[in-house]
Coordinates of C-alpha atoms (C1' of nucleotides) in Angstrom, one line a residue:
Chain A
M135 CA -0.1 0.0 -0.2
K136 CA 1.2 3.5 -0.8
I137 CA 2.5 5.2 2.4
E138 CA 0.8 8.2 2.7
N139 CA 0.2 10.5 5.7
N140 CA -3.6 9.5 5.9
I141 CA -5.9 7.6 8.0
D142 CA -6.0 4.7 5.6
T143 CA -2.4 4.3 5.9
F144 CA -2.7 4.4 9.6
N145 CA -5.8 1.9 9.7
S146 CA -3.7 -0.5 7.8
L147 CA -0.7 -0.1 10.2
I148 CA -2.3 -1.0 13.1
K149 CA -3.6 -4.4 11.5
R150 CA -0.3 -5.2 9.7
R151 CA 1.8 -4.7 12.8
G152 CA 0.0 -6.6 15.2
F153 CA -1.6 -3.8 17.2
I154 CA -5.3 -4.3 16.9
W155 CA -7.0 -6.9 15.1
G156 CA -10.9 -7.6 14.7
P157 CA -13.9 -8.1 14.6
S158 CA -13.0 -11.1 16.4
P159 CA -13.2 -14.0 15.7
E160 CA -12.3 -13.0 12.1
V161 CA -12.0 -16.5 10.8
Y162 CA -15.8 -16.7 11.5
G163 CA -16.5 -13.2 9.8
G164 CA -16.5 -11.1 13.3
F165 CA -18.7 -10.3 16.0
A166 CA -19.6 -6.7 16.1
G167 CA -17.7 -5.0 19.1
F168 CA -15.4 -7.6 20.0
Y169 CA -11.6 -6.9 19.2
S170 CA -8.1 -8.8 19.9
Y171 CA -4.6 -7.2 20.7
G172 CA -1.8 -8.4 18.7
P173 CA 1.6 -9.0 20.3
A174 CA 2.5 -5.2 19.6
G175 CA -0.7 -3.9 20.9
M176 CA -0.5 -6.2 23.8
A177 CA 3.1 -4.6 24.8
L178 CA 1.6 -1.5 24.2
K179 CA -1.3 -2.0 26.7
N180 CA 0.9 -3.7 29.3
N181 CA 3.3 -1.0 29.4
I182 CA 0.5 1.8 29.7
L183 CA -0.9 -0.4 32.5
D184 CA 2.6 -0.7 33.9
L185 CA 2.9 3.1 34.2
F186 CA -0.5 3.8 35.4
R187 CA 0.1 1.3 38.3
R188 CA 3.4 3.0 39.1
E189 CA 1.7 6.3 39.2
C190 CA -1.2 5.3 41.2
R191 CA 1.3 3.9 43.8
Y192 CA 2.7 7.4 43.7
F193 CA -0.7 8.9 44.6
G194 CA -1.4 6.4 47.0
F195 CA -4.1 4.2 45.6
G196 CA -4.1 0.7 46.2
E197 CA -5.1 -2.1 43.8
V198 CA -8.2 -4.4 43.9
E199 CA -9.8 -7.0 41.5
C200 CA -13.3 -8.0 41.5
P201 CA -15.5 -10.6 39.8
T202 CA -16.9 -9.6 36.3
I203 CA -20.1 -11.3 37.1
M204 CA -22.7 -10.2 40.0
P205 CA -25.9 -11.0 40.9
S206 CA -29.0 -8.9 39.8
I207 CA -29.5 -7.3 43.4
V208 CA -26.0 -5.4 42.8
W209 CA -27.5 -3.7 39.8
E210 CA -30.6 -3.2 41.3
A211 CA -28.9 -1.4 43.8
S212 CA -26.4 0.5 41.8
G213 CA -29.4 1.8 39.4
H214 CA -28.2 0.1 36.4
L215 CA -31.1 -2.5 36.0
E216 CA -33.3 0.4 35.8
R217 CA -31.2 2.7 33.8
F218 CA -29.4 0.6 31.3
I219 CA -33.0 -1.1 30.3
D220 CA -34.5 1.2 27.7
P221 CA -38.1 0.4 26.6
V222 CA -38.3 0.0 23.0
M223 CA -41.2 -0.5 20.5
R224 CA -40.5 -3.0 17.4
C225 CA -42.6 -2.7 14.4
N226 CA -44.0 -6.2 13.7
K227 CA -43.7 -5.6 9.8
C228 CA -40.5 -3.6 9.1
T229 CA -38.9 -4.3 12.5
T230 CA -37.7 -1.0 13.0
L231 CA -36.9 -0.4 16.8
Y232 CA -37.9 2.9 18.4
R233 CA -36.9 3.9 21.6
A234 CA -40.4 4.1 23.4
D235 CA -40.1 6.9 25.7
K236 CA -38.6 9.3 23.0
F237 CA -41.3 8.5 20.4
F238 CA -43.8 9.2 23.2
Q239 CA -42.3 12.6 24.1
E240 CA -42.3 13.6 20.5
N241 CA -45.8 12.4 19.4
L242 CA -47.7 12.9 22.7
P243 CA -45.6 16.3 24.0
D244 CA -48.5 16.8 26.5
I245 CA -48.3 13.4 28.4
V246 CA -45.7 12.9 31.2
I247 CA -44.0 9.8 30.1
E248 CA -41.2 9.7 32.9
G249 CA -42.0 6.8 35.4
L250 CA -44.4 5.1 33.1
S251 CA -44.4 1.2 33.5
S252 CA -44.7 -0.8 30.0
K253 CA -48.0 -1.7 30.7
E254 CA -49.1 2.2 31.0
M255 CA -47.1 2.6 27.7
E256 CA -48.8 -0.2 26.1
T257 CA -52.2 1.6 26.8
L258 CA -51.2 4.8 25.7
I259 CA -50.3 2.9 22.5
K260 CA -53.7 1.9 22.1
K261 CA -55.4 5.1 23.2
H262 CA -53.8 7.2 20.6
N263 CA -53.4 4.5 17.6
L264 CA -49.6 5.0 17.7
F265 CA -48.0 3.3 14.5
C266 CA -44.7 2.8 12.8
P267 CA -44.0 6.1 10.7
K268 CA -42.0 4.0 8.2
C269 CA -44.8 1.7 7.2
G270 CA -48.0 2.6 9.4
T271 CA -48.1 -0.7 11.1
P272 CA -49.9 -0.2 14.8
F273 CA -47.3 -0.7 17.4
E274 CA -48.5 -3.3 19.9
K275 CA -45.9 -4.2 22.6
I276 CA -43.4 -2.4 24.8
E277 CA -40.1 -4.5 25.1
E278 CA -36.9 -4.0 26.9
Y279 CA -33.6 -3.4 25.7
N280 CA -31.2 -4.4 28.3
L281 CA -27.7 -2.5 27.8
M282 CA -26.2 -5.1 30.4
L283 CA -25.2 -8.5 29.2
K284 CA -27.5 -11.3 31.3
T285 CA -26.1 -14.5 32.0
S286 CA -27.3 -17.1 34.6
V287 CA -25.2 -18.9 36.9
G288 CA -25.5 -22.2 38.6
N289 CA -29.1 -23.4 38.9
N290 CA -30.6 -20.6 36.6
V291 CA -29.7 -17.6 39.2
T292 CA -29.7 -14.5 36.8
A293 CA -26.9 -12.5 37.1
Y294 CA -25.1 -10.0 34.9
L295 CA -21.7 -9.1 33.3
R296 CA -20.6 -5.9 35.0
P297 CA -21.4 -2.8 32.8
E298 CA -18.3 -0.8 34.6
T299 CA -15.8 -1.6 37.3
A300 CA -16.6 0.9 39.8
T301 CA -19.9 -0.9 41.2
T302 CA -17.7 -4.0 42.1
T303 CA -15.1 -1.9 43.8
Y304 CA -17.9 -0.1 46.1
L305 CA -18.8 -3.3 47.0
L306 CA -15.8 -3.9 48.9
F307 CA -16.5 -0.7 51.3
N308 CA -16.5 -2.4 54.6
R309 CA -13.4 -4.3 53.9
L310 CA -11.5 -1.4 52.6
D311 CA -12.6 0.7 55.6
Q312 CA -11.0 -1.9 57.8
D313 CA -8.0 -2.4 55.5
A314 CA -7.0 1.0 55.5
R315 CA -7.7 1.4 59.3
R316 CA -10.3 4.0 58.7
Q317 CA -7.9 6.5 57.4
Y318 CA -9.7 8.7 55.0
P319 CA -9.5 9.6 51.8
I320 CA -9.3 5.9 51.0
K321 CA -7.9 5.6 47.5
I322 CA -8.5 2.5 45.5
F323 CA -8.1 1.6 42.0
Q324 CA -9.4 -1.5 39.6
Y325 CA -8.5 -2.5 36.3
G326 CA -10.6 -5.0 34.4
K327 CA -13.1 -5.8 31.8
A328 CA -16.3 -4.3 31.7
Y329 CA -19.2 -5.3 29.2
R330 CA -21.9 -3.3 27.6
N331 CA -24.6 -4.7 25.1
E332 CA -24.4 -1.7 22.8
I333 CA -27.0 -1.7 19.7
S334 CA -24.8 -1.0 17.2
P335 CA -20.9 -0.9 18.2
R336 CA -19.1 1.1 15.6
Q337 CA -15.9 3.2 15.5
G338 CA -13.7 -0.1 16.3
V339 CA -12.4 -0.3 19.9
L340 CA -13.8 3.0 20.9
R341 CA -17.3 1.3 21.5
M342 CA -16.7 -2.0 22.2
R343 CA -19.1 -4.6 23.9
A344 CA -16.3 -6.1 26.1
F345 CA -13.7 -3.5 26.9
D346 CA -11.1 -2.7 29.6
Q347 CA -11.5 -0.1 32.4
F348 CA -9.0 1.6 34.7
E349 CA -10.8 3.1 37.4
L350 CA -9.6 4.9 40.4
Q351 CA -12.0 5.8 43.7
L352 CA -11.8 8.1 46.5
F353 CA -13.7 7.5 49.3
I354 CA -13.8 10.6 51.2
S355 CA -15.8 12.7 54.0
K356 CA -17.8 15.8 53.0
Q357 CA -15.5 18.3 55.0
Q358 CA -12.2 16.6 53.4
E359 CA -13.5 17.6 50.1
M360 CA -13.7 20.7 50.9
E361 CA -10.6 20.6 52.7
F362 CA -8.4 18.6 50.8
E363 CA -4.9 17.9 52.2
D364 CA -3.2 17.2 48.8
Y365 CA -5.1 20.3 46.8
D366 CA -2.5 23.0 47.9
E367 CA 0.3 20.9 45.8
I368 CA -2.0 21.0 42.6
K369 CA -3.9 24.2 43.1
N370 CA -1.6 26.2 40.5
K371 CA -1.8 23.4 37.9
K372 CA -3.5 25.1 34.6
L373 CA -5.9 22.8 33.0
P374 CA -7.4 23.0 29.7
L375 CA -11.0 23.5 31.0
L376 CA -14.1 23.6 29.1
C377 CA -17.2 24.3 31.3
W378 CA -20.8 23.8 30.9
K379 CA -21.3 27.5 30.5
L380 CA -18.7 27.9 27.7
Q381 CA -20.5 25.2 26.1
E382 CA -23.6 26.9 26.2
E383 CA -22.3 30.0 24.7
G384 CA -21.1 27.8 21.5
V385 CA -17.6 27.8 22.6
N386 CA -15.8 24.6 21.8
K387 CA -12.0 25.7 22.7
P388 CA -11.1 25.2 26.6
D389 CA -9.8 27.6 28.8
L390 CA -6.3 27.0 29.9
I391 CA -6.8 28.2 33.9
S392 CA -5.9 27.0 37.0
L393 CA -7.6 25.0 39.4
D394 CA -7.6 27.4 42.2
E395 CA -9.0 30.1 39.9
A396 CA -11.5 27.2 38.5
L397 CA -12.7 27.1 42.0
K398 CA -13.0 30.6 42.6
N399 CA -15.0 31.0 39.6
K400 CA -17.1 28.2 40.8
I401 CA -16.4 26.2 37.8
I402 CA -15.6 23.5 40.3
K403 CA -17.4 23.1 43.8
K404 CA -14.8 21.0 45.6
P405 CA -11.1 21.0 45.8
A406 CA -10.8 17.2 46.2
Y407 CA -12.7 17.0 42.8
A408 CA -10.1 19.6 41.3
Y409 CA -7.6 17.2 42.5
C410 CA -9.4 14.3 40.5
L411 CA -9.4 16.3 37.5
Y412 CA -5.6 17.1 38.1
I413 CA -5.0 13.2 38.2
G414 CA -6.7 12.3 35.1
Y415 CA -4.9 15.0 33.3
Y416 CA -1.7 14.1 34.5
L417 CA -2.2 10.2 33.9
T418 CA -2.8 11.4 30.2
E419 CA -0.1 13.8 29.7
I420 CA 2.6 11.2 30.8
L421 CA 1.4 9.1 28.1
G422 CA 2.6 11.5 25.8
I423 CA -0.5 13.1 24.2
P424 CA 0.0 16.6 23.0
Q425 CA -1.4 19.1 25.3
E426 CA -3.2 20.9 22.6
L427 CA -5.3 17.7 21.9
I428 CA -6.2 17.2 25.4
R429 CA -9.5 19.2 27.1
L430 CA -11.6 18.4 29.8
R431 CA -15.5 19.1 29.0
Q432 CA -18.0 19.3 31.7
H433 CA -21.1 17.5 31.4
S434 CA -24.4 19.3 31.0
I435 CA -27.1 18.1 33.7
N436 CA -29.0 16.2 30.9
E437 CA -25.9 14.5 30.2
R438 CA -24.9 13.2 33.3
A439 CA -25.3 9.9 34.6
H440 CA -27.9 9.0 37.1
Y441 CA -25.3 8.7 40.0
A442 CA -23.2 12.1 38.9
D443 CA -23.5 15.5 40.7
D444 CA -20.7 16.5 38.5
A445 CA -19.1 15.3 35.8
W446 CA -16.2 16.1 33.2
D447 CA -15.0 14.1 30.1
L448 CA -11.4 14.1 29.5
E449 CA -11.2 14.1 25.7
I450 CA -8.5 13.9 22.9
E451 CA -8.9 15.4 19.7
T452 CA -8.3 12.5 16.8
R453 CA -8.3 12.8 13.1
Q454 CA -10.8 9.8 12.5
F455 CA -13.2 10.6 15.0
G456 CA -13.1 14.1 16.4
W457 CA -13.1 14.6 20.2
V458 CA -13.0 11.0 22.1
E459 CA -13.5 10.5 25.7
I460 CA -10.7 8.5 27.4
C461 CA -11.8 9.4 30.8
G462 CA -14.4 10.4 32.9
I463 CA -14.3 12.0 36.2
H464 CA -17.6 11.8 38.1
D465 CA -18.4 13.1 41.4
R466 CA -20.7 10.2 42.5
T467 CA -21.6 11.6 46.0
D468 CA -22.9 8.9 48.6
Y469 CA -25.3 7.6 46.2
D470 CA -23.7 4.2 45.5
L471 CA -22.8 3.8 49.1
R472 CA -26.0 4.9 50.4
R473 CA -28.2 2.6 47.7
H474 CA -25.6 -0.6 48.7
A475 CA -26.3 0.1 52.4
E476 CA -29.9 -0.1 51.7
F477 CA -30.1 -3.2 49.3
S478 CA -27.5 -5.1 51.4
K479 CA -28.7 -3.9 54.8
Q480 CA -25.4 -3.2 55.8
N481 CA -24.3 -0.2 57.8
F482 CA -21.8 2.1 55.9
E483 CA -21.9 5.2 58.2
V484 CA -18.5 5.4 59.4
S485 CA -16.4 8.2 61.3
M486 CA -14.2 9.9 58.9
G487 CA -12.6 12.4 61.2
S488 CA -11.5 12.9 64.7
D489 CA -14.5 12.6 66.5
P490 CA -15.8 9.1 66.4
N491 CA -19.3 9.7 67.2
L492 CA -19.6 11.8 64.0
K493 CA -20.7 9.3 61.5
E494 CA -21.6 9.6 57.7
I495 CA -21.5 7.7 54.4
P496 CA -18.5 8.7 52.5
Q497 CA -18.5 10.3 49.3
V498 CA -17.0 8.7 46.1
L499 CA -15.2 10.6 43.6
E500 CA -14.2 8.5 40.5
I501 CA -11.4 8.9 37.6
A502 CA -12.5 6.4 35.0
F503 CA -10.2 5.6 32.0
G504 CA -11.0 3.5 28.9
I505 CA -7.6 1.7 28.2
D506 CA -8.8 0.8 24.8
R507 CA -9.5 4.1 23.9
I508 CA -6.3 5.4 25.0
I509 CA -4.6 2.8 23.1
Y510 CA -6.4 4.1 20.2
V511 CA -5.9 7.7 20.6
L512 CA -2.0 7.1 21.5
L513 CA -1.6 5.2 18.2
E514 CA -3.5 7.8 16.4
T515 CA -2.0 10.7 17.8
T516 CA 1.8 9.4 18.0
F517 CA 1.3 8.5 14.1
N518 CA 3.4 10.6 11.4
V519 CA 4.5 10.2 8.3
E520 CA 7.6 11.8 7.3
E521 CA 9.0 11.9 3.6
G522 CA 7.4 8.3 3.4
R523 CA 8.6 7.1 6.4
I524 CA 6.0 5.9 9.1
N525 CA 7.4 7.0 12.4
L526 CA 5.1 6.2 15.4
K527 CA 6.3 8.7 17.9
L528 CA 5.5 6.7 21.1
K529 CA 7.6 7.5 24.4
P530 CA 10.2 5.1 24.7
N531 CA 8.6 3.0 27.6
L532 CA 5.5 2.8 25.7
A533 CA 6.9 1.2 22.7
P534 CA 6.6 -2.5 22.2
N535 CA 10.4 -2.8 22.0
V536 CA 12.7 -0.5 23.9
V537 CA 15.9 -1.3 21.4
A538 CA 16.3 -3.5 18.2
V539 CA 19.5 -4.8 17.4
F540 CA 21.2 -5.2 13.8
P541 CA 24.3 -6.7 12.3
L542 CA 25.1 -4.1 9.6
V543 CA 25.2 -6.9 6.7
R544 CA 24.0 -10.0 7.3
N545 CA 26.4 -12.4 5.3
K546 CA 29.5 -11.8 7.7
E547 CA 29.5 -14.3 10.2
N548 CA 31.4 -12.3 12.8
I549 CA 29.3 -9.2 12.6
R550 CA 26.2 -11.3 13.3
N551 CA 27.8 -13.2 16.2
L552 CA 28.6 -9.9 17.7
A553 CA 25.3 -8.5 17.0
L554 CA 23.4 -11.6 18.5
K555 CA 25.9 -11.3 21.5
V556 CA 25.0 -7.5 22.2
H557 CA 21.4 -8.5 21.7
R558 CA 21.6 -11.3 24.5
N559 CA 23.5 -9.0 26.6
L560 CA 20.8 -6.5 26.7
L561 CA 18.4 -9.3 27.2
E562 CA 20.4 -10.1 30.4
N563 CA 20.0 -6.9 31.5
R564 CA 16.3 -7.1 30.9
I565 CA 15.8 -4.4 28.5
G566 CA 13.5 -5.2 25.6
S567 CA 15.4 -5.8 22.8
F568 CA 14.5 -7.2 19.1
Y569 CA 17.0 -8.7 16.8
D570 CA 16.7 -8.6 13.1
T571 CA 18.8 -9.7 10.0
A572 CA 16.5 -9.6 7.3
G573 CA 16.6 -7.3 4.4
S574 CA 18.8 -4.1 4.3
I575 CA 19.7 -2.1 7.2
G576 CA 17.5 0.9 6.0
K577 CA 14.4 -1.7 5.7
R578 CA 14.9 -2.7 9.5
Y579 CA 15.4 0.6 10.8
R580 CA 11.9 1.4 8.8
R581 CA 10.4 -1.5 10.4
Q582 CA 11.0 -0.5 13.9
D583 CA 10.1 3.0 13.2
E584 CA 6.7 1.6 12.6
L585 CA 6.4 -0.1 15.7
G586 CA 7.6 3.2 17.6
T587 CA 11.2 1.7 18.7
K588 CA 13.1 4.6 20.1
W589 CA 16.6 3.3 19.4
C590 CA 18.2 0.8 17.0
I591 CA 21.7 -0.6 17.6
T592 CA 23.6 -1.5 14.8
I593 CA 26.9 -3.7 14.6
D594 CA 29.3 -2.8 11.7
Y595 CA 32.7 -3.4 10.6
E596 CA 34.4 -0.9 13.2
S597 CA 32.7 -2.9 15.9
L598 CA 35.0 -5.6 15.3
D599 CA 37.8 -3.8 16.1
D600 CA 37.0 -1.5 18.7
N601 CA 33.9 -3.0 20.6
T602 CA 31.9 -0.1 19.8
V603 CA 28.2 0.3 18.3
T604 CA 25.8 3.1 16.9
I605 CA 22.9 3.9 18.5
R606 CA 20.1 5.5 15.9
E607 CA 17.6 7.5 17.2
R608 CA 14.3 7.1 15.8
D609 CA 13.1 10.7 15.1
S610 CA 16.4 12.3 14.1
M611 CA 17.7 9.2 12.8
D612 CA 21.0 10.6 14.2
Q613 CA 23.6 8.1 15.1
T614 CA 26.0 8.1 18.1
R615 CA 28.9 5.6 18.7
V616 CA 29.2 4.1 21.9
N617 CA 31.1 1.2 23.7
I618 CA 29.0 -2.4 24.0
S619 CA 30.3 -2.3 27.5
D620 CA 28.3 0.8 28.5
L621 CA 25.4 0.1 26.4
S622 CA 22.8 -1.4 28.8
E623 CA 23.7 1.6 31.0
I624 CA 23.0 4.1 28.6
I625 CA 20.0 2.6 27.2
K626 CA 18.7 2.5 30.9
M627 CA 19.8 6.2 31.4
K628 CA 18.1 7.1 28.1
Q629 CA 14.8 5.4 29.3
E630 CA 15.0 7.4 32.5
E631 CA 15.0 10.9 30.7
Chain B
rG297 C1' -32.1 -1.7 14.6
rC298 C1' -33.3 0.7 9.5
rG299 C1' -31.8 2.7 4.8
rC300 C1' -27.8 3.2 0.8
rG301 C1' -23.1 1.1 -0.3
rA302 C1' -19.1 -2.2 0.2
rU303 C1' -16.6 -7.2 1.3
rU304 C1' -10.8 -10.6 -3.7
rA305 C1' -3.5 -13.2 -0.4
rG306 C1' -1.0 -10.2 6.0
rU307 C1' -1.7 -5.0 3.9
rC308 C1' -3.7 -2.1 -0.6
rU309 C1' -5.9 -3.0 -5.0
rA310 C1' -7.5 -4.8 -10.6
rG311 C1' -11.1 -8.1 -13.1
rU312 C1' -14.4 -12.3 -14.7
rG313 C1' -20.9 -16.5 -15.6
rG314 C1' -16.0 -21.0 -18.7
rU315 C1' -8.2 -22.2 -19.2
rC316 C1' -3.6 -21.3 -14.0
rA317 C1' -8.2 -14.5 -10.8
rG318 C1' -3.7 -10.2 -12.2
rG319 C1' -1.0 -6.2 -10.1
rA320 C1' 1.5 -3.5 -6.0
rU321 C1' 3.5 -4.1 -1.3
rC322 C1' 4.8 -7.3 2.6
rU323 C1' 6.8 -12.2 4.2
rC324 C1' 10.3 -16.4 3.4
rG325 C1' 14.6 -18.7 1.3
rG326 C1' 19.1 -17.8 -1.9
rC327 C1' 22.9 -14.3 -3.6
rC328 C1' 24.6 -9.2 -3.2
rU329 C1' 25.4 -5.0 0.3
rU330 C1' 30.7 -0.7 5.0
rC331 C1' 24.1 2.9 7.5
rC332 C1' 18.1 4.5 6.2
rA333 C1' 11.9 0.8 2.1
rA334 C1' 18.5 -0.4 -3.8
rG335 C1' 19.0 -5.0 -7.0
rC336 C1' 19.0 -10.0 -8.8
rC337 C1' 17.0 -15.2 -8.7
rG338 C1' 13.3 -18.3 -6.2
rA339 C1' 8.8 -19.3 -3.4
rU340 C1' 4.2 -19.1 0.0
rG341 C1' -0.4 -16.7 0.0
rA342 C1' -6.9 -14.5 -1.6
rC343 C1' -12.8 -14.2 -4.2
rC344 C1' -16.9 -13.2 3.9
rC345 C1' -20.6 -17.4 5.1
rG346 C1' -25.1 -20.2 3.5
rG347 C1' -28.6 -21.4 0.0
rG348 C1' -30.7 -20.7 -4.9
rU349 C1' -30.8 -19.9 -10.5
rU350 C1' -27.3 -22.3 -14.3
rC351 C1' -24.1 -27.6 -17.8
rA352 C1' -20.9 -24.3 -15.2
rA353 C1' -21.3 -18.6 -9.9
rU354 C1' -15.8 -15.1 -7.0
rU355 C1' -19.2 -12.8 -10.8
rC356 C1' -26.2 -13.0 -10.9
rC357 C1' -30.7 -13.8 -7.0
rC358 C1' -31.9 -14.2 -1.8
rG359 C1' -30.7 -14.8 3.3
rG360 C1' -26.9 -14.0 7.2
rA361 C1' -21.9 -11.7 9.0
rU362 C1' -18.8 -7.7 9.1
rC363 C1' -17.3 -2.8 7.7
rG364 C1' -18.3 2.4 6.0
rC365 C1' -21.8 6.3 5.8
rG366 C1' -26.9 8.7 7.0
rC367 C1' -31.1 7.6 11.2
rA368 C1' -31.7 5.7 16.0
rC369 C1' -28.8 4.4 20.1
rC370 C1' -24.2 5.8 23.0
rA371 C1' -25.0 4.2 31.4

RNA sequence: GCGCGAUUAGUCUAGUGGUCAGGAUCUCGGCCUUCCAAGCCGAUGACCCGGGUUCAAUUCCCGGAUCGCGCACCA
């Protein structure tokens, strides 16, 4: 295929080089909404996760992992059973599907729809003789479209695959309270699969039916939200904020303002929430996504999830899909813990300050990343074509290979042997090295450029005489000569930079 | 889920109711090669799935899957 700086070249690259494949299973024609990662994509994903886990430890978050399947009562309590099931009407003749509540709203504007049961809606259909606008067939029944994937466990017990990891983290609350010795705020994250039965998944890995979430949770008191201990450290950080008001005025460029300013202007209500916005932004920035492609966009009241008091999306501007949400930051209040306390008949009121008699249900602040979306936007934003050369400008530590080692020519045994020795030595030092002898040296450089490998090490004739090798840098293509004995140390140092 | 269009090697594509489905690139093997997709020789590899029409279907028809666009949907 012709190498051009366009989206077709990019889309072919991520398949060709083993980043993302699908829809899976491809040999059976594919199943919409399900994708696989090849070796390069998985290496990239693991590097992102390593980085995120390291940074979460730095911010004081502990990690948990919960089951992906939970019984119905959990989702009743969380509100997902109610909110994730949409009432729909299906035309018996042309099988077109309509959202019942929306259809009523448009066609019967005088009637209050909210809270109506399926039976009541069916009565409305008959009373007003509602029919399919496409073919004129009268509607009959209200059906349910469930955005959660239903399954049955054991002896026909209904259960659901989790539509988010967050809820499963909240269910550990009383354990976490003990585990953290009641030192609030409690900071916990969970990484894992979540499932949503999208009606029509599109846009590749951006809207999958099985996807990875990486969600950070803060359990915190109301007082701590307003007097947050770490706020001072981050209050002068400037973030690209696009608040709801600006959006209403038709603005879509964010304001780069400090969190303190945002708080003073009442764009943000709570210092602890501001801290969450910062963590979301920080974790995005260290992936190497250019600042000008990042914005934090506040949800309007209508856009917010059922549990949210305030919500901002962290979005990345892409060529192929416009602004893409990679992270949602939600003020979930005490909604979840209150509901789970109620449904499980547990007492989740705890003392979080110095007065042991002052008890309340903790507030929850959430930072929820979609890992697959991160992988997509990272690949797309680092993709470059420079004079016919594909260059994936990933940060060195995220690239599938840290270095690649080549003999300058293949048909000289002594050069080949030395190259292999250098490669093995790097591996001994646990540096991710890839060895390649096929084709010309230029071709091998290009192959690595496509994977984002930052440094290529070449063993040439000079190496045989003085034990030096060249390190070729990906973006500049400049080469420096170093001693083989120093190589591992130098690469490790470069990685730290 | 609806409407329109599409689906041919790993990738990008040409083409056909009937001989071996063509090209580019990639990949692999060999030769050559003292640093950025060089050259030469050789090789592997594809008509989305199911049904129908037909002596014969990758090609035409129907259904399904998937993708793209629009509508709807998107906690």
